[in-house]
Short mmCIF file of C-alpha atoms in Angstrom, two decimals:
data_model
loop_
_atom_site.label_atom_id
_atom_site.label_comp_id
_atom_site.label_asym_id
_atom_site.label_seq_id
_atom_site.Cartn_x
_atom_site.Cartn_y
_atom_site.Cartn_z
CA UNK A 1 100.65 124.78 98.70
CA UNK A 2 99.90 125.83 95.02
CA UNK A 3 98.79 122.30 93.87
CA UNK A 4 95.22 121.77 93.02
CA UNK A 5 94.49 118.10 94.19
CA UNK A 6 91.16 117.47 95.79
CA UNK A 7 89.59 114.76 97.86
CA UNK A 8 87.19 112.37 95.68
CA UNK A 9 84.62 110.94 98.11
CA UNK A 10 83.80 107.37 97.56
CA UNK A 11 80.70 106.05 99.49
CA UNK A 12 82.14 102.60 99.49
CA UNK A 13 85.50 103.59 101.18
CA UNK A 14 85.98 104.68 104.74
CA UNK A 15 87.24 108.26 104.87
CA UNK A 16 90.72 107.45 106.06
CA UNK A 17 91.22 105.36 102.99
CA UNK A 18 89.76 108.13 100.64
CA UNK A 19 92.25 110.65 102.09
CA UNK A 20 95.16 108.02 101.94
CA UNK A 21 94.29 107.45 98.11
CA UNK A 22 94.04 111.22 97.42
CA UNK A 23 97.38 111.98 99.06
CA UNK A 24 99.02 108.85 97.49
CA UNK A 25 97.83 109.99 93.93
CA UNK A 26 99.04 113.62 94.60
CA UNK A 27 102.55 112.18 95.42
CA UNK A 28 102.77 109.89 92.51
CA UNK A 29 101.46 112.45 90.13
CA UNK A 30 103.90 114.99 91.44
CA UNK A 31 101.29 117.45 92.78
CA UNK A 32 102.99 117.01 96.09
CA UNK A 33 106.73 117.24 95.17
CA UNK A 34 109.64 115.30 96.63
CA UNK A 35 110.96 117.26 99.83
CA UNK A 36 107.55 119.07 100.29
CA UNK A 37 106.46 119.39 103.83
CA UNK A 38 103.14 117.61 104.73
CA UNK A 39 101.36 119.97 107.22
CA UNK A 40 98.49 118.30 108.87
CA UNK A 41 96.50 121.30 109.55
CA UNK A 42 96.84 122.73 105.96
CA UNK A 43 96.02 119.34 104.44
CA UNK A 44 93.08 118.87 106.68
CA UNK A 45 91.74 122.24 105.72
CA UNK A 46 92.36 121.75 102.04
CA UNK A 47 90.61 118.36 101.89
CA UNK A 48 87.82 119.30 104.33
CA UNK A 49 88.47 116.67 106.87
CA UNK A 50 89.81 116.32 110.40
CA UNK A 51 93.47 115.90 111.20
CA UNK A 52 92.92 112.32 112.24
CA UNK A 53 92.60 110.68 108.76
CA UNK A 54 95.41 113.01 107.59
CA UNK A 55 97.65 111.57 110.27
CA UNK A 56 96.59 107.95 109.55
CA UNK A 57 97.27 108.47 105.86
CA UNK A 58 100.72 109.85 106.45
CA UNK A 59 101.59 106.81 108.52
CA UNK A 60 100.55 104.49 105.76
CA UNK A 61 102.42 106.52 103.15
CA UNK A 62 105.52 106.22 105.32
CA UNK A 63 105.19 102.48 105.22
CA UNK A 64 105.04 102.52 101.54
CA UNK A 65 108.29 104.87 101.39
CA UNK A 66 106.45 107.70 99.82
CA UNK A 67 106.79 109.87 103.07
CA UNK A 68 109.70 110.48 105.25
CA UNK A 69 109.35 111.39 109.00
CA UNK A 70 112.11 113.97 109.79
CA UNK A 71 112.86 114.45 113.65
CA UNK A 72 111.79 117.82 114.95
CA UNK A 73 110.59 118.70 111.51
CA UNK A 74 107.57 116.40 110.68
CA UNK A 75 106.63 114.64 107.55
CA UNK A 76 107.68 115.33 104.08
CA UNK A 77 107.31 113.65 100.60
CA UNK A 78 110.22 111.30 100.18
CA UNK A 79 112.62 112.01 97.48
CA UNK A 80 113.17 109.40 94.76
CA UNK A 81 116.24 107.48 95.98
CA UNK A 82 118.67 105.48 93.76
CA UNK A 83 119.75 103.33 96.55
CA UNK A 84 116.20 102.58 97.47
CA UNK A 85 115.32 101.64 94.08
CA UNK A 86 118.34 99.37 93.75
CA UNK A 87 117.34 97.66 97.04
CA UNK A 88 113.69 97.15 95.98
CA UNK A 89 114.63 95.81 92.61
CA UNK A 90 117.27 93.36 94.12
CA UNK A 91 114.46 91.85 96.15
CA UNK A 92 111.77 92.09 93.38
CA UNK A 93 113.92 90.42 90.72
CA UNK A 94 114.46 87.19 92.97
CA UNK A 95 110.83 87.11 94.00
CA UNK A 96 109.48 87.73 90.50
CA UNK A 97 111.61 84.78 89.26
CA UNK A 98 110.14 82.65 91.95
CA UNK A 99 106.62 83.73 91.12
CA UNK A 100 107.24 82.92 87.41
CA UNK A 101 108.53 79.61 88.24
CA UNK A 102 105.41 78.72 90.38
CA UNK A 103 103.10 80.33 87.81
CA UNK A 104 104.36 78.05 84.99
CA UNK A 105 103.48 75.11 87.25
CA UNK A 106 100.18 76.41 88.60
CA UNK A 107 98.45 78.93 86.35
CA UNK A 108 95.04 77.63 85.22
CA UNK A 109 93.68 78.10 81.62
CA UNK A 110 91.17 80.67 83.20
CA UNK A 111 94.06 82.64 84.68
CA UNK A 112 96.04 82.46 81.43
CA UNK A 113 92.92 83.87 79.53
CA UNK A 114 92.69 86.47 82.20
CA UNK A 115 96.36 87.46 81.55
CA UNK A 116 95.79 87.76 77.90
CA UNK A 117 92.81 90.05 78.52
CA UNK A 118 95.08 92.16 80.87
CA UNK A 119 97.68 92.46 78.16
CA UNK A 120 94.97 93.68 75.72
CA UNK A 121 93.92 96.36 78.15
CA UNK A 122 97.51 97.51 78.83
CA UNK A 123 97.90 97.74 75.02
CA UNK A 124 94.86 100.02 74.83
CA UNK A 125 96.06 102.09 77.68
CA UNK A 126 99.46 102.47 75.96
CA UNK A 127 97.58 103.63 72.74
CA UNK A 128 95.70 106.11 74.77
CA UNK A 129 98.84 107.53 76.33
CA UNK A 130 97.49 107.96 79.88
CA UNK A 131 100.55 107.24 82.20
CA UNK A 132 98.38 106.48 85.28
CA UNK A 133 96.13 104.23 83.23
CA UNK A 134 99.21 102.52 81.84
CA UNK A 135 100.58 102.01 85.29
CA UNK A 136 97.25 100.62 86.68
CA UNK A 137 96.94 98.19 83.88
CA UNK A 138 100.58 97.09 84.30
CA UNK A 139 99.74 96.26 87.95
CA UNK A 140 96.80 94.35 86.96
CA UNK A 141 98.99 92.20 84.62
CA UNK A 142 101.48 91.39 87.18
CA UNK A 143 98.85 90.81 89.90
CA UNK A 144 97.23 88.02 87.83
CA UNK A 145 100.71 86.27 87.59
CA UNK A 146 101.31 86.81 91.36
CA UNK A 147 97.86 85.32 92.29
CA UNK A 148 98.35 82.20 89.99
CA UNK A 149 101.28 81.19 92.18
CA UNK A 150 98.66 80.03 94.75
CA UNK A 151 101.24 81.17 97.42
CA UNK A 152 99.53 83.73 99.67
CA UNK A 153 102.77 84.84 101.54
CA UNK A 154 104.62 85.36 98.21
CA UNK A 155 101.74 87.38 96.92
CA UNK A 156 101.71 89.45 100.08
CA UNK A 157 105.38 90.33 99.94
CA UNK A 158 105.29 91.09 96.10
CA UNK A 159 102.23 93.37 96.43
CA UNK A 160 104.20 95.22 99.31
CA UNK A 161 107.06 95.63 97.03
CA UNK A 162 104.72 96.59 94.17
CA UNK A 163 103.44 99.55 96.27
CA UNK A 164 107.07 100.67 96.89
CA UNK A 165 107.81 100.38 93.16
CA UNK A 166 104.75 102.23 91.97
CA UNK A 167 106.46 105.66 91.90
CA UNK A 168 109.39 104.39 90.19
CA UNK A 169 107.16 102.47 87.56
CA UNK A 170 105.27 105.78 86.94
CA UNK A 171 108.78 107.49 86.26
CA UNK A 172 109.57 104.71 83.73
CA UNK A 173 106.15 104.81 82.01
CA UNK A 174 106.41 108.65 81.70
CA UNK A 175 109.16 107.86 79.02
CA UNK A 176 106.97 107.35 76.06
CA UNK A 177 109.72 105.68 74.00
CA UNK A 178 109.69 102.83 76.63
CA UNK A 179 106.05 101.95 76.38
CA UNK A 180 106.20 99.86 73.25
CA UNK A 181 109.18 98.09 74.79
CA UNK A 182 107.08 97.30 77.78
CA UNK A 183 104.41 95.80 75.50
CA UNK A 184 106.90 93.58 73.80
CA UNK A 185 108.19 92.46 77.25
CA UNK A 186 104.90 91.57 78.44
CA UNK A 187 104.06 89.63 75.40
CA UNK A 188 107.30 87.56 75.88
CA UNK A 189 106.32 86.80 79.41
CA UNK A 190 102.87 85.82 78.44
CA UNK A 191 104.05 83.59 75.59
CA UNK A 192 106.55 81.77 77.82
CA UNK A 193 103.86 81.24 80.50
CA UNK A 194 101.48 79.80 78.06
CA UNK A 195 104.11 77.28 76.81
CA UNK A 196 105.15 76.55 80.41
CA UNK A 197 108.81 77.35 79.43
CA UNK A 198 110.14 78.20 82.80
CA UNK A 199 113.68 79.49 81.85
CA UNK A 200 112.42 81.63 79.05
CA UNK A 201 109.85 83.13 81.36
CA UNK A 202 112.47 83.92 84.10
CA UNK A 203 114.85 85.36 81.38
CA UNK A 204 111.89 87.63 80.08
CA UNK A 205 111.18 88.77 83.65
CA UNK A 206 114.82 89.62 84.31
CA UNK A 207 114.96 91.52 81.09
CA UNK A 208 111.69 93.45 82.14
CA UNK A 209 113.05 94.47 85.43
CA UNK A 210 116.61 95.19 84.35
CA UNK A 211 115.26 97.68 81.66
CA UNK A 212 113.30 99.52 84.13
CA UNK A 213 116.32 99.78 86.42
CA UNK A 214 118.60 101.14 83.62
CA UNK A 215 115.90 103.68 82.39
CA UNK A 216 114.88 105.01 85.85
CA UNK A 217 118.46 105.36 86.94
CA UNK A 218 119.44 107.33 83.89
CA UNK A 219 116.19 109.49 84.49
CA UNK A 220 117.15 110.00 88.11
CA UNK A 221 120.80 111.16 86.98
CA UNK A 222 119.35 113.53 84.39
CA UNK A 223 117.19 115.08 87.00
CA UNK A 224 120.03 115.30 89.48
CA UNK A 225 122.18 117.13 86.84
CA UNK A 226 119.22 119.41 85.90
CA UNK A 227 119.09 120.49 89.62
CA UNK A 228 122.82 121.04 89.84
CA UNK A 229 122.80 123.15 86.73
CA UNK A 230 119.93 125.36 88.00
CA UNK A 231 121.84 125.69 91.35
CA UNK A 232 125.11 126.70 89.54
CA UNK A 233 123.18 128.90 87.22
CA UNK A 234 121.74 130.83 90.28
CA UNK A 235 125.23 131.09 91.82
CA UNK A 236 126.55 132.72 88.66
#
């Protein structure tokens, strides 16, 4: 392994959670690349921990769709899949519309103010240009909307989908041209929620998700074409 990620100890978290966060970030940042084998012994030595928290982290990463278990081969970083993206977004689109409908009915004035503050933080992150910070603030923005539905089961399912979407969201945010569009989309959702305009809010969410799908699929296709060109170049 030539990557240089390290474990960052946090006195408030159990070791297994620290190891999980470290490996998750390494995958999301591309320090552990799609298709790369995850060798428990090597990872344990690298992070200075036993194999047990490594094994537990790999299991959790598999549940998030970031790791694939291959029979007789072991764990490897999951490749970014077009079919998985479509599956996740089909479900997310419907659930986000339900969340927006409920949020329009149930969001408190305090939650609306928190959403405005989250939008300001998101704008600041966009101006700084840090992709990870933008992604984290994007998550915070949507989390406020989810929690305002007052539906614990819906929040649980959406958070699970959000974890699966994180990698794709990061791919989208890496495209600097799309960041200002994201800002505008967030503003449209916020304004519709403030006015309790359900249909406008649902439409804004649909546009928000559709734009992500179009851009990410385009990027995946370009990456696939790059790989094919490199393979063809080596053959020639």
